[in-house]
PDB file of C-alpha atoms in Angstrom:
ATOM      1  CA  MET T   1     100.503  87.182 136.780  1.00 88.00           C
ATOM      2  CA  THR T   2      99.450  85.911 133.486  1.00 96.00           C
ATOM      3  CA  ARG T   3     101.423  85.204 130.349  1.00 98.00           C
ATOM      4  CA  ARG T   4     100.068  87.104 127.306  1.00 98.00           C
ATOM      5  CA  ALA T   5     100.992  87.326 123.682  1.00 98.00           C
ATOM      6  CA  VAL T   6     101.342  91.060 122.716  1.00 98.00           C
ATOM      7  CA  VAL T   7     101.509  92.506 119.276  1.00 98.00           C
ATOM      8  CA  LYS T   8     105.044  93.865 118.993  1.00 98.00           C
ATOM      9  CA  GLY T   9     105.137  94.715 115.316  1.00 98.00           C
ATOM     10  CA  VAL T  10     102.957  94.687 112.101  1.00 98.00           C
ATOM     11  CA  GLY T  11     103.652  94.954 108.445  1.00 98.00           C
ATOM     12  CA  HIS T  12     102.113  94.116 104.951  1.00 98.00           C
ATOM     13  CA  TYR T  13     103.108  93.748 101.399  1.00 98.00           C
ATOM     14  CA  LEU T  14     101.149  94.272  98.143  1.00 98.00           C
ATOM     15  CA  PRO T  15     102.313  93.299  94.631  1.00 98.00           C
ATOM     16  CA  ASP T  16     103.114  96.198  92.308  1.00 98.00           C
ATOM     17  CA  ARG T  17     100.425  95.407  89.807  1.00 98.00           C
ATOM     18  CA  VAL T  18      97.125  97.209  90.635  1.00 98.00           C
ATOM     19  CA  VAL T  19      94.109  95.902  88.713  1.00 98.00           C
ATOM     20  CA  PRO T  20      91.117  98.345  88.580  1.00 98.00           C
ATOM     21  CA  ASN T  21      87.732  96.996  88.004  1.00 98.00           C
ATOM     22  CA  ALA T  22      87.600  98.536  84.570  1.00 96.00           C
ATOM     23  CA  GLU T  23      90.200  95.994  83.498  1.00 96.00           C
ATOM     24  CA  PHE T  24      87.528  93.283  83.698  1.00 96.00           C
ATOM     25  CA  GLU T  25      85.239  94.980  81.395  1.00 94.00           C
ATOM     26  CA  ALA T  26      87.062  93.917  78.146  1.00 90.00           C
ATOM     27  CA  SER T  27      86.669  90.183  78.904  1.00 93.00           C
ATOM     28  CA  LEU T  28      83.585  89.812  81.126  1.00 96.00           C
ATOM     29  CA  ASP T  29      79.977  90.824  80.896  1.00 93.00           C
ATOM     30  CA  THR T  30      80.411  93.286  83.949  1.00 95.00           C
ATOM     31  CA  THR T  31      81.005  96.798  84.862  1.00 96.00           C
ATOM     32  CA  SER T  32      82.938  98.678  87.446  1.00 97.00           C
ATOM     33  CA  GLU T  33      79.690  99.859  88.930  1.00 96.00           C
ATOM     34  CA  TRP T  34      78.313  96.317  89.163  1.00 95.00           C
ATOM     35  CA  ILE T  35      81.333  95.049  90.930  1.00 97.00           C
ATOM     36  CA  VAL T  36      81.270  97.996  93.422  1.00 97.00           C
ATOM     37  CA  SER T  37      77.501  97.641  94.060  1.00 96.00           C
ATOM     38  CA  ARG T  38      77.976  93.790  94.777  1.00 93.00           C
ATOM     39  CA  SER T  39      81.222  93.907  96.688  1.00 97.00           C
ATOM     40  CA  GLY T  40      82.617  97.259  97.497  1.00 98.00           C
ATOM     41  CA  ILE T  41      85.693  96.324  95.623  1.00 98.00           C
ATOM     42  CA  GLU T  42      87.418  98.965  93.412  1.00 98.00           C
ATOM     43  CA  ARG T  43      90.650  97.594  92.883  1.00 98.00           C
ATOM     44  CA  ARG T  44      93.084  94.720  93.855  1.00 98.00           C
ATOM     45  CA  HIS T  45      96.638  93.658  93.366  1.00 98.00           C
ATOM     46  CA  PHE T  46      97.925  90.716  91.392  1.00 98.00           C
ATOM     47  CA  ALA T  47     101.294  89.085  91.910  1.00 98.00           C
ATOM     48  CA  ALA T  48     103.772  89.275  89.104  1.00 98.00           C
ATOM     49  CA  GLU T  49     104.819  86.210  86.953  1.00 97.00           C
ATOM     50  CA  GLY T  50     107.225  84.263  89.120  1.00 97.00           C
ATOM     51  CA  GLU T  51     106.284  86.037  92.386  1.00 98.00           C
ATOM     52  CA  THR T  52     105.202  83.425  94.862  1.00 98.00           C
ATOM     53  CA  THR T  53     103.137  83.360  98.085  1.00 98.00           C
ATOM     54  CA  SER T  54     106.294  82.941  99.979  1.00 98.00           C
ATOM     55  CA  ASP T  55     107.815  85.956  98.297  1.00 98.00           C
ATOM     56  CA  LEU T  56     104.871  88.032  99.406  1.00 98.00           C
ATOM     57  CA  ALA T  57     104.973  86.626 102.935  1.00 99.00           C
ATOM     58  CA  THR T  58     108.687  87.367 103.187  1.00 99.00           C
ATOM     59  CA  HIS T  59     108.184  91.051 102.345  1.00 98.00           C
ATOM     60  CA  ALA T  60     105.391  91.312 104.937  1.00 99.00           C
ATOM     61  CA  ALA T  61     107.532  89.472 107.424  1.00 99.00           C
ATOM     62  CA  ASN T  62     110.465  91.765 106.943  1.00 98.00           C
ATOM     63  CA  ALA T  63     108.101  94.843 107.368  1.00 98.00           C
ATOM     64  CA  ALA T  64     106.687  93.464 110.547  1.00 99.00           C
ATOM     65  CA  LEU T  65     110.133  92.652 111.958  1.00 98.00           C
ATOM     66  CA  ALA T  66     111.322  96.154 111.197  1.00 98.00           C
ATOM     67  CA  ASP T  67     108.319  97.679 112.938  1.00 98.00           C
ATOM     68  CA  ALA T  68     109.207  95.555 116.014  1.00 98.00           C
ATOM     69  CA  GLY T  69     112.828  96.389 115.796  1.00 98.00           C
ATOM     70  CA  LEU T  70     113.795  92.766 115.567  1.00 98.00           C
ATOM     71  CA  THR T  71     115.624  90.450 113.186  1.00 98.00           C
ATOM     72  CA  GLY T  72     114.687  87.071 111.687  1.00 98.00           C
ATOM     73  CA  ASP T  73     116.754  85.173 114.334  1.00 97.00           C
ATOM     74  CA  ASP T  74     114.960  86.801 117.073  1.00 98.00           C
ATOM     75  CA  ILE T  75     111.903  84.758 116.131  1.00 98.00           C
ATOM     76  CA  ASP T  76     111.209  81.393 117.915  1.00 98.00           C
ATOM     77  CA  ALA T  77     108.330  80.249 115.549  1.00 98.00           C
ATOM     78  CA  ILE T  78     106.659  81.205 112.282  1.00 99.00           C
ATOM     79  CA  VAL T  79     103.047  80.327 111.631  1.00 99.00           C
ATOM     80  CA  LEU T  80     101.826  81.150 108.129  1.00 99.00           C
ATOM     81  CA  ALA T  81      98.276  80.928 106.940  1.00 99.00           C
ATOM     82  CA  THR T  82      97.648  80.269 103.327  1.00 98.00           C
ATOM     83  CA  SER T  83      95.676  78.233 100.902  1.00 98.00           C
ATOM     84  CA  THR T  84      98.069  79.081  97.983  1.00 98.00           C
ATOM     85  CA  ALA T  85     101.382  77.638  99.131  1.00 98.00           C
ATOM     86  CA  ASP T  86     104.250  77.670  96.575  1.00 98.00           C
ATOM     87  CA  MET T  87     104.343  73.868  96.516  1.00 97.00           C
ATOM     88  CA  THR T  88     102.440  70.919  97.935  1.00 95.00           C
ATOM     89  CA  PHE T  89     105.423  70.691 100.267  1.00 97.00           C
ATOM     90  CA  PRO T  90     107.609  71.900 101.974  1.00 98.00           C
ATOM     91  CA  SER T  91     105.571  74.598 103.774  1.00 98.00           C
ATOM     92  CA  ALA T  92     105.777  78.263 102.703  1.00 98.00           C
ATOM     93  CA  ALA T  93     106.642  78.995 106.246  1.00 98.00           C
ATOM     94  CA  THR T  94     109.848  77.277 105.943  1.00 98.00           C
ATOM     95  CA  MET T  95     110.626  79.095 102.796  1.00 98.00           C
ATOM     96  CA  VAL T  96     109.961  82.346 104.727  1.00 98.00           C
ATOM     97  CA  GLN T  97     112.207  81.093 107.641  1.00 98.00           C
ATOM     98  CA  ALA T  98     114.982  80.666 105.202  1.00 98.00           C
ATOM     99  CA  ASN T  99     114.443  84.088 103.597  1.00 98.00           C
ATOM    100  CA  ILE T 100     114.487  86.030 106.808  1.00 98.00           C
ATOM    101  CA  GLY T 101     117.502  84.206 108.139  1.00 98.00           C
ATOM    102  CA  ASN T 102     115.830  82.414 111.028  1.00 98.00           C
ATOM    103  CA  THR T 103     118.002  79.513 112.010  1.00 95.00           C
ATOM    104  CA  LYS T 104     116.924  78.503 115.474  1.00 91.00           C
ATOM    105  CA  GLY T 105     113.206  78.443 115.218  1.00 95.00           C
ATOM    106  CA  PHE T 106     110.470  76.277 113.728  1.00 98.00           C
ATOM    107  CA  ALA T 107     107.846  77.064 111.057  1.00 98.00           C
ATOM    108  CA  PHE T 108     104.682  75.539 109.737  1.00 98.00           C
ATOM    109  CA  ASP T 109     101.571  76.453 107.544  1.00 98.00           C
ATOM    110  CA  VAL T 110      98.013  76.685 108.627  1.00 98.00           C
ATOM    111  CA  GLN T 111      95.289  76.020 106.062  1.00 98.00           C
ATOM    112  CA  ALA T 112      91.764  77.362 106.960  1.00 98.00           C
ATOM    113  CA  VAL T 113      91.179  79.487 103.756  1.00 98.00           C
ATOM    114  CA  CYS T 114      89.836  82.889 104.534  1.00 98.00           C
ATOM    115  CA  ALA T 115      89.743  82.085 108.232  1.00 98.00           C
ATOM    116  CA  GLY T 116      93.313  81.072 108.174  1.00 98.00           C
ATOM    117  CA  PHE T 117      94.868  84.108 109.997  1.00 98.00           C
ATOM    118  CA  VAL T 118      92.494  83.731 112.889  1.00 98.00           C
ATOM    119  CA  PHE T 119      93.433  79.967 113.100  1.00 98.00           C
ATOM    120  CA  ALA T 120      97.120  80.966 112.878  1.00 98.00           C
ATOM    121  CA  LEU T 121      96.842  83.759 115.388  1.00 98.00           C
ATOM    122  CA  THR T 122      95.052  81.420 117.837  1.00 98.00           C
ATOM    123  CA  ASN T 123      97.912  78.799 117.460  1.00 98.00           C
ATOM    124  CA  ALA T 124     100.624  81.384 117.756  1.00 98.00           C
ATOM    125  CA  ASN T 125      98.841  82.591 120.952  1.00 98.00           C
ATOM    126  CA  ALA T 126      98.810  79.120 122.344  1.00 98.00           C
ATOM    127  CA  LEU T 127     102.605  78.562 121.677  1.00 98.00           C
ATOM    128  CA  ILE T 128     103.329  81.668 123.668  1.00 98.00           C
ATOM    129  CA  VAL T 129     100.895  81.166 126.540  1.00 98.00           C
ATOM    130  CA  SER T 130     102.218  77.539 126.867  1.00 98.00           C
ATOM    131  CA  GLY T 131     105.692  78.801 127.130  1.00 98.00           C
ATOM    132  CA  GLN T 132     106.766  76.914 124.000  1.00 98.00           C
ATOM    133  CA  ALA T 133     107.866  80.230 122.235  1.00 98.00           C
ATOM    134  CA  ASP T 134     108.511  83.788 123.349  1.00 98.00           C
ATOM    135  CA  ARG T 135     108.219  85.464 119.934  1.00 98.00           C
ATOM    136  CA  VAL T 136     106.155  84.212 117.044  1.00 99.00           C
ATOM    137  CA  LEU T 137     105.813  85.683 113.549  1.00 98.00           C
ATOM    138  CA  VAL T 138     102.247  85.237 112.407  1.00 99.00           C
ATOM    139  CA  ILE T 139     101.616  85.680 108.510  1.00 99.00           C
ATOM    140  CA  GLY T 140      98.790  85.613 106.208  1.00 99.00           C
ATOM    141  CA  ALA T 141      99.674  85.479 102.584  1.00 99.00           C
ATOM    142  CA  GLU T 142      97.920  84.536  99.347  1.00 98.00           C
ATOM    143  CA  THR T 143      98.212  84.456  95.461  1.00 98.00           C
ATOM    144  CA  PHE T 144      94.506  83.776  94.829  1.00 98.00           C
ATOM    145  CA  SER T 145      94.844  85.157  91.263  1.00 98.00           C
ATOM    146  CA  ARG T 146      96.593  81.786  90.492  1.00 98.00           C
ATOM    147  CA  ILE T 147      93.370  79.845  91.229  1.00 97.00           C
ATOM    148  CA  MET T 148      90.660  81.903  89.500  1.00 97.00           C
ATOM    149  CA  ASP T 149      88.314  80.922  86.709  1.00 97.00           C
ATOM    150  CA  TRP T 150      88.560  84.098  84.590  1.00 97.00           C
ATOM    151  CA  THR T 151      85.437  83.342  82.758  1.00 96.00           C
ATOM    152  CA  ASP T 152      83.324  83.370  86.046  1.00 96.00           C
ATOM    153  CA  ARG T 153      82.434  87.039  86.803  1.00 93.00           C
ATOM    154  CA  SER T 154      80.844  86.090  90.163  1.00 94.00           C
ATOM    155  CA  THR T 155      84.143  84.981  91.508  1.00 96.00           C
ATOM    156  CA  CYS T 156      87.259  86.226  89.606  1.00 97.00           C
ATOM    157  CA  VAL T 157      86.463  89.908  90.197  1.00 97.00           C
ATOM    158  CA  LEU T 158      86.526  89.532  94.000  1.00 98.00           C
ATOM    159  CA  PHE T 159      89.964  88.268  94.904  1.00 98.00           C
ATOM    160  CA  GLY T 160      93.442  89.825  95.026  1.00 98.00           C
ATOM    161  CA  ASP T 161      96.918  88.827  96.156  1.00 98.00           C
ATOM    162  CA  GLY T 162      98.859  90.273  99.241  1.00 98.00           C
ATOM    163  CA  ALA T 163     100.436  89.463 102.570  1.00 99.00           C
ATOM    164  CA  GLY T 164     100.346  90.824 106.170  1.00 98.00           C
ATOM    165  CA  ALA T 165     102.327  89.906 109.225  1.00 99.00           C
ATOM    166  CA  LEU T 166     102.344  90.350 113.039  1.00 98.00           C
ATOM    167  CA  VAL T 167     104.970  89.695 115.572  1.00 98.00           C
ATOM    168  CA  LEU T 168     103.679  88.449 118.788  1.00 98.00           C
ATOM    169  CA  GLU T 169     105.882  88.635 121.928  1.00 98.00           C
ATOM    170  CA  SER T 170     105.345  87.111 125.399  1.00 98.00           C
ATOM    171  CA  ALA T 171     104.552  89.721 128.219  1.00 98.00           C
ATOM    172  CA  THR T 172     103.309  89.528 131.743  1.00 97.00           C
ATOM    173  CA  GLY T 173      99.756  90.753 132.410  1.00 96.00           C
ATOM    174  CA  ASN T 174      97.397  90.985 135.356  1.00 96.00           C
ATOM    175  CA  GLY T 175      95.057  88.419 134.015  1.00 96.00           C
ATOM    176  CA  ASP T 176      92.265  90.675 133.317  1.00 97.00           C
ATOM    177  CA  THR T 177      90.796  92.464 130.333  1.00 98.00           C
ATOM    178  CA  THR T 178      92.987  95.495 130.710  1.00 98.00           C
ATOM    179  CA  ASP T 179      96.072  93.437 129.712  1.00 98.00           C
ATOM    180  CA  ARG T 180      97.498  94.100 126.251  1.00 98.00           C
ATOM    181  CA  GLY T 181      97.740  91.063 123.972  1.00 98.00           C
ATOM    182  CA  VAL T 182      95.280  88.203 122.883  1.00 98.00           C
ATOM    183  CA  LEU T 183      92.431  87.975 125.424  1.00 98.00           C
ATOM    184  CA  SER T 184      90.309  85.311 123.939  1.00 98.00           C
ATOM    185  CA  THR T 185      89.770  83.194 120.870  1.00 98.00           C
ATOM    186  CA  ASP T 186      87.025  81.146 119.312  1.00 98.00           C
ATOM    187  CA  LEU T 187      87.371  78.573 116.447  1.00 98.00           C
ATOM    188  CA  ASN T 188      84.815  76.628 114.547  1.00 98.00           C
ATOM    189  CA  SER T 189      84.340  74.478 111.483  1.00 98.00           C
ATOM    190  CA  ASP T 190      81.542  72.553 109.816  1.00 98.00           C
ATOM    191  CA  GLY T 191      82.464  70.211 107.031  1.00 98.00           C
ATOM    192  CA  ARG T 192      78.986  69.650 105.903  1.00 97.00           C
ATOM    193  CA  PHE T 193      79.251  72.936 104.017  1.00 97.00           C
ATOM    194  CA  ARG T 194      82.439  72.109 102.202  1.00 96.00           C
ATOM    195  CA  ASP T 195      80.724  72.234  98.811  1.00 97.00           C
ATOM    196  CA  ILE T 196      79.594  75.898  98.896  1.00 97.00           C
ATOM    197  CA  LEU T 197      83.254  77.269  98.722  1.00 96.00           C
ATOM    198  CA  TYR T 198      86.136  75.008  97.484  1.00 95.00           C
ATOM    199  CA  VAL T 199      88.840  74.585  94.743  1.00 97.00           C
ATOM    200  CA  ASP T 200      88.127  71.791  92.414  1.00 95.00           C
ATOM    201  CA  GLY T 201      91.838  70.536  92.240  1.00 94.00           C
ATOM    202  CA  GLY T 202      94.514  69.149  94.341  1.00 93.00           C
ATOM    203  CA  VAL T 203      96.468  65.877  94.936  1.00 93.00           C
ATOM    204  CA  ALA T 204      93.551  63.628  94.115  1.00 93.00           C
ATOM    205  CA  THR T 205      93.105  65.331  90.700  1.00 93.00           C
ATOM    206  CA  GLN T 206      96.741  66.063  89.996  1.00 94.00           C
ATOM    207  CA  SER T 207      95.690  69.736  89.139  1.00 92.00           C
ATOM    208  CA  THR T 208      95.660  72.952  90.762  1.00 93.00           C
ATOM    209  CA  GLY T 209      91.949  73.617  90.013  1.00 96.00           C
ATOM    210  CA  VAL T 210      89.946  76.859  90.290  1.00 97.00           C
ATOM    211  CA  LEU T 211      87.801  78.376  92.931  1.00 97.00           C
ATOM    212  CA  LYS T 212      84.028  77.534  92.988  1.00 97.00           C
ATOM    213  CA  MET T 213      81.566  79.288  95.179  1.00 96.00           C
ATOM    214  CA  GLU T 214      77.918  79.559  95.881  1.00 96.00           C
ATOM    215  CA  GLY T 215      77.769  83.204  96.640  1.00 92.00           C
ATOM    216  CA  LYS T 216      74.319  83.501  98.200  1.00 93.00           C
ATOM    217  CA  GLU T 217      74.916  80.522 100.632  1.00 96.00           C
ATOM    218  CA  VAL T 218      78.354  81.838 101.529  1.00 95.00           C
ATOM    219  CA  PHE T 219      76.872  85.308 102.322  1.00 94.00           C
ATOM    220  CA  ARG T 220      73.943  83.831 104.416  1.00 94.00           C
ATOM    221  CA  HIS T 221      76.380  81.664 106.587  1.00 96.00           C
ATOM    222  CA  ALA T 222      79.002  84.602 106.728  1.00 96.00           C
ATOM    223  CA  VAL T 223      76.872  87.148 108.410  1.00 93.00           C
ATOM    224  CA  GLU T 224      75.285  84.725 111.013  1.00 94.00           C
ATOM    225  CA  LYS T 225      78.615  82.890 111.823  1.00 97.00           C
ATOM    226  CA  LEU T 226      80.765  86.001 112.069  1.00 97.00           C
ATOM    227  CA  ALA T 227      78.541  87.780 114.429  1.00 96.00           C
ATOM    228  CA  GLN T 228      78.100  84.723 116.494  1.00 98.00           C
ATOM    229  CA  THR T 229      81.898  83.997 116.782  1.00 98.00           C
ATOM    230  CA  ALA T 230      82.643  87.594 117.654  1.00 98.00           C
ATOM    231  CA  ASP T 231      79.999  87.598 120.372  1.00 98.00           C
ATOM    232  CA  THR T 232      81.194  84.283 121.664  1.00 98.00           C
ATOM    233  CA  ALA T 233      84.788  85.478 121.886  1.00 98.00           C
ATOM    234  CA  LEU T 234      83.772  88.675 123.749  1.00 98.00           C
ATOM    235  CA  ASP T 235      81.474  86.730 126.016  1.00 98.00           C
ATOM    236  CA  LYS T 236      84.340  84.430 127.187  1.00 98.00           C
ATOM    237  CA  ILE T 237      85.938  87.453 128.880  1.00 98.00           C
ATOM    238  CA  GLY T 238      82.851  89.254 130.040  1.00 98.00           C
ATOM    239  CA  LEU T 239      82.973  92.060 127.380  1.00 98.00           C
ATOM    240  CA  GLY T 240      80.320  93.277 124.876  1.00 97.00           C
ATOM    241  CA  ALA T 241      80.070  95.430 121.755  1.00 96.00           C
ATOM    242  CA  ASP T 242      80.267  98.735 123.677  1.00 97.00           C
ATOM    243  CA  ASP T 243      83.779  97.732 124.882  1.00 98.00           C
ATOM    244  CA  VAL T 244      85.052  97.289 121.347  1.00 98.00           C
ATOM    245  CA  ASP T 245      87.216 100.055 119.880  1.00 98.00           C
ATOM    246  CA  TRP T 246      87.726  98.477 116.558  1.00 98.00           C
ATOM    247  CA  VAL T 247      86.489  95.522 114.513  1.00 98.00           C
ATOM    248  CA  VAL T 248      88.964  94.381 111.941  1.00 98.00           C
ATOM    249  CA  PRO T 249      86.978  91.822 109.863  1.00 98.00           C
ATOM    250  CA  HIS T 250      87.880  89.558 106.987  1.00 98.00           C
ATOM    251  CA  GLN T 251      87.797  91.781 103.949  1.00 98.00           C
ATOM    252  CA  ALA T 252      85.613  89.782 101.586  1.00 97.00           C
ATOM    253  CA  ASN T 253      82.599  91.975 100.834  1.00 96.00           C
ATOM    254  CA  ILE T 254      81.433  95.367 102.059  1.00 98.00           C
ATOM    255  CA  ARG T 255      77.852  94.113 102.499  1.00 97.00           C
ATOM    256  CA  ILE T 256      79.077  91.208 104.664  1.00 97.00           C
ATOM    257  CA  ILE T 257      81.159  93.703 106.729  1.00 98.00           C
ATOM    258  CA  LYS T 258      78.205  96.097 107.111  1.00 98.00           C
ATOM    259  CA  SER T 259      75.640  93.361 107.931  1.00 97.00           C
ATOM    260  CA  THR T 260      77.936  91.789 110.600  1.00 97.00           C
ATOM    261  CA  ALA T 261      78.703  95.041 112.091  1.00 97.00           C
ATOM    262  CA  LYS T 262      75.017  95.744 112.454  1.00 97.00           C
ATOM    263  CA  LYS T 263      74.296  92.407 113.931  1.00 96.00           C
ATOM    264  CA  LEU T 264      77.182  92.957 116.474  1.00 96.00           C
ATOM    265  CA  GLY T 265      75.874  96.357 117.298  1.00 97.00           C
ATOM    266  CA  VAL T 266      79.111  98.172 116.208  1.00 97.00           C
ATOM    267  CA  GLY T 267      78.978 101.348 114.008  1.00 98.00           C
ATOM    268  CA  MET T 268      80.939 101.427 110.830  1.00 98.00           C
ATOM    269  CA  ASP T 269      83.010 104.255 112.334  1.00 98.00           C
ATOM    270  CA  ARG T 270      84.585 101.516 114.489  1.00 98.00           C
ATOM    271  CA  VAL T 271      85.308  99.019 111.585  1.00 98.00           C
ATOM    272  CA  VAL T 272      88.568  99.017 109.586  1.00 98.00           C
ATOM    273  CA  VAL T 273      87.799  98.581 105.922  1.00 98.00           C
ATOM    274  CA  THR T 274      90.297  97.883 103.196  1.00 98.00           C
ATOM    275  CA  VAL T 275      88.302  95.775 100.783  1.00 98.00           C
ATOM    276  CA  GLN T 276      87.923  98.582  98.337  1.00 98.00           C
ATOM    277  CA  ASP T 277      91.630  98.697  97.706  1.00 98.00           C
ATOM    278  CA  HIS T 278      92.649  95.074  98.149  1.00 98.00           C
ATOM    279  CA  GLY T 279      89.656  92.888  97.204  1.00 98.00           C
ATOM    280  CA  ASN T 280      89.452  89.554  99.161  1.00 98.00           C
ATOM    281  CA  THR T 281      92.928  88.480  99.980  1.00 98.00           C
ATOM    282  CA  SER T 282      91.735  85.542 101.930  1.00 98.00           C
ATOM    283  CA  ALA T 283      94.125  84.737 104.877  1.00 98.00           C
ATOM    284  CA  ALA T 284      96.048  87.788 104.139  1.00 98.00           C
ATOM    285  CA  SER T 285      93.037  90.208 104.653  1.00 98.00           C
ATOM    286  CA  ILE T 286      92.993  90.626 108.362  1.00 98.00           C
ATOM    287  CA  PRO T 287      96.649  91.225 108.920  1.00 98.00           C
ATOM    288  CA  LEU T 288      96.671  93.544 105.857  1.00 98.00           C
ATOM    289  CA  ALA T 289      93.957  95.512 107.516  1.00 98.00           C
ATOM    290  CA  LEU T 290      95.665  95.481 110.900  1.00 98.00           C
ATOM    291  CA  SER T 291      98.767  96.961 109.312  1.00 98.00           C
ATOM    292  CA  VAL T 292      96.942  99.551 107.183  1.00 98.00           C
ATOM    293  CA  GLY T 293      94.832 100.438 110.336  1.00 98.00           C
ATOM    294  CA  LYS T 294      97.920 101.034 112.404  1.00 98.00           C
ATOM    295  CA  ALA T 295      99.551 103.063 109.538  1.00 98.00           C
ATOM    296  CA  ASN T 296      96.450 105.189 109.230  1.00 97.00           C
ATOM    297  CA  GLY T 297      96.415 106.037 112.933  1.00 97.00           C
ATOM    298  CA  GLN T 298      93.279 104.084 113.590  1.00 98.00           C
ATOM    299  CA  LEU T 299      94.649 101.390 115.878  1.00 98.00           C
ATOM    300  CA  LYS T 300      96.378 102.669 118.935  1.00 98.00           C
ATOM    301  CA  GLU T 301      98.075 101.070 121.891  1.00 97.00           C
ATOM    302  CA  GLY T 302      95.318 100.004 124.479  1.00 98.00           C
ATOM    303  CA  ASP T 303      92.507  99.666 121.838  1.00 98.00           C
ATOM    304  CA  LEU T 304      90.315  96.544 122.150  1.00 98.00           C
ATOM    305  CA  VAL T 305      90.262  94.856 118.668  1.00 98.00           C
ATOM    306  CA  VAL T 306      88.062  92.060 117.517  1.00 98.00           C
ATOM    307  CA  THR T 307      89.035  90.203 114.326  1.00 98.00           C
ATOM    308  CA  GLU T 308      86.618  87.634 112.739  1.00 98.00           C
ATOM    309  CA  ALA T 309      86.716  85.612 109.520  1.00 98.00           C
ATOM    310  CA  ILE T 310      85.020  82.870 107.670  1.00 98.00           C
ATOM    311  CA  GLY T 311      86.343  80.684 104.830  1.00 97.00           C
ATOM    312  CA  GLY T 312      85.938  77.422 103.007  1.00 97.00           C
ATOM    313  CA  GLY T 313      85.417  74.333 105.149  1.00 97.00           C
ATOM    314  CA  LEU T 314      83.385  76.105 106.402  1.00 98.00           C
ATOM    315  CA  ALA T 315      85.725  77.373 108.986  1.00 98.00           C
ATOM    316  CA  TRP T 316      85.264  80.516 111.080  1.00 98.00           C
ATOM    317  CA  GLY T 317      86.549  82.075 114.199  1.00 98.00           C
ATOM    318  CA  ALA T 318      87.336  85.337 116.143  1.00 98.00           C
ATOM    319  CA  VAL T 319      90.172  86.781 118.236  1.00 98.00           C
ATOM    320  CA  VAL T 320      89.741  89.518 120.836  1.00 98.00           C
ATOM    321  CA  LEU T 321      93.079  91.264 121.564  1.00 98.00           C
ATOM    322  CA  ARG T 322      94.164  94.552 123.207  1.00 98.00           C
ATOM    323  CA  TRP T 323      96.456  96.489 120.913  1.00 98.00           C
TER     324      TRP T 323
END
């Protein structure tokens, strides 16, 4: 028998403020039509003044716990993926731990930018498979609106704020691909490409900084690397595109999503797409899409799901799981 990390519950949270594309037309040389044609994004959510990443994460965590029928103290570990933590330290994960009333577990952040949730999910799976935890709360949460250059139309229209969360629980499987839970993972990074997507601030500059991106280069790497990592994760367990029920990709850009799906050999009717409503929420985008996909009746128990993402670093990876 094999120890597996199975999805027990899922939830998400979006700030109240909805920002349609038209809102940018007053301050930027852009139109809603231009933004949609370039990215597929129609609207996004921005956090309110004083609303932090840990606040968003807490709401998503509570939603996932409710979906799982659990309380905060039923959790052994919290792994939170974010690049926009409230403070340099302590971790946003420990803030969520306090907020949900978890007193017996441990909590830490993972920083892999837009690939953060894939990295967090892989770490959470390892904690369960190794027996270090029986239930892990995995969260992706971001407030990217706080690190935007509002004069740069090529970046500031693309991002939004939000959070999504999963509860993973240990279960016993047969050790084959019919098992529910995480079946395979694939993680990668290449620091040679750090200059094509980064924030020009931090401890060294004693400033928060703003996001900088070479869009064409990021696009080129994204399509190639996302398809590759998904194929690799499937190959590890002897499965292929025809076995996949749903691809739940990082929601950065509809053109990247479509190009990657085509490269994988998966039709868009098997891809969960939320980018039009949320924009790019970085580490939050995959758990947000998983939660919306379940709520919409797309993801059903037993479905084979592939998630894949790429972010600054560059860092990229994929997880194959049976829902």
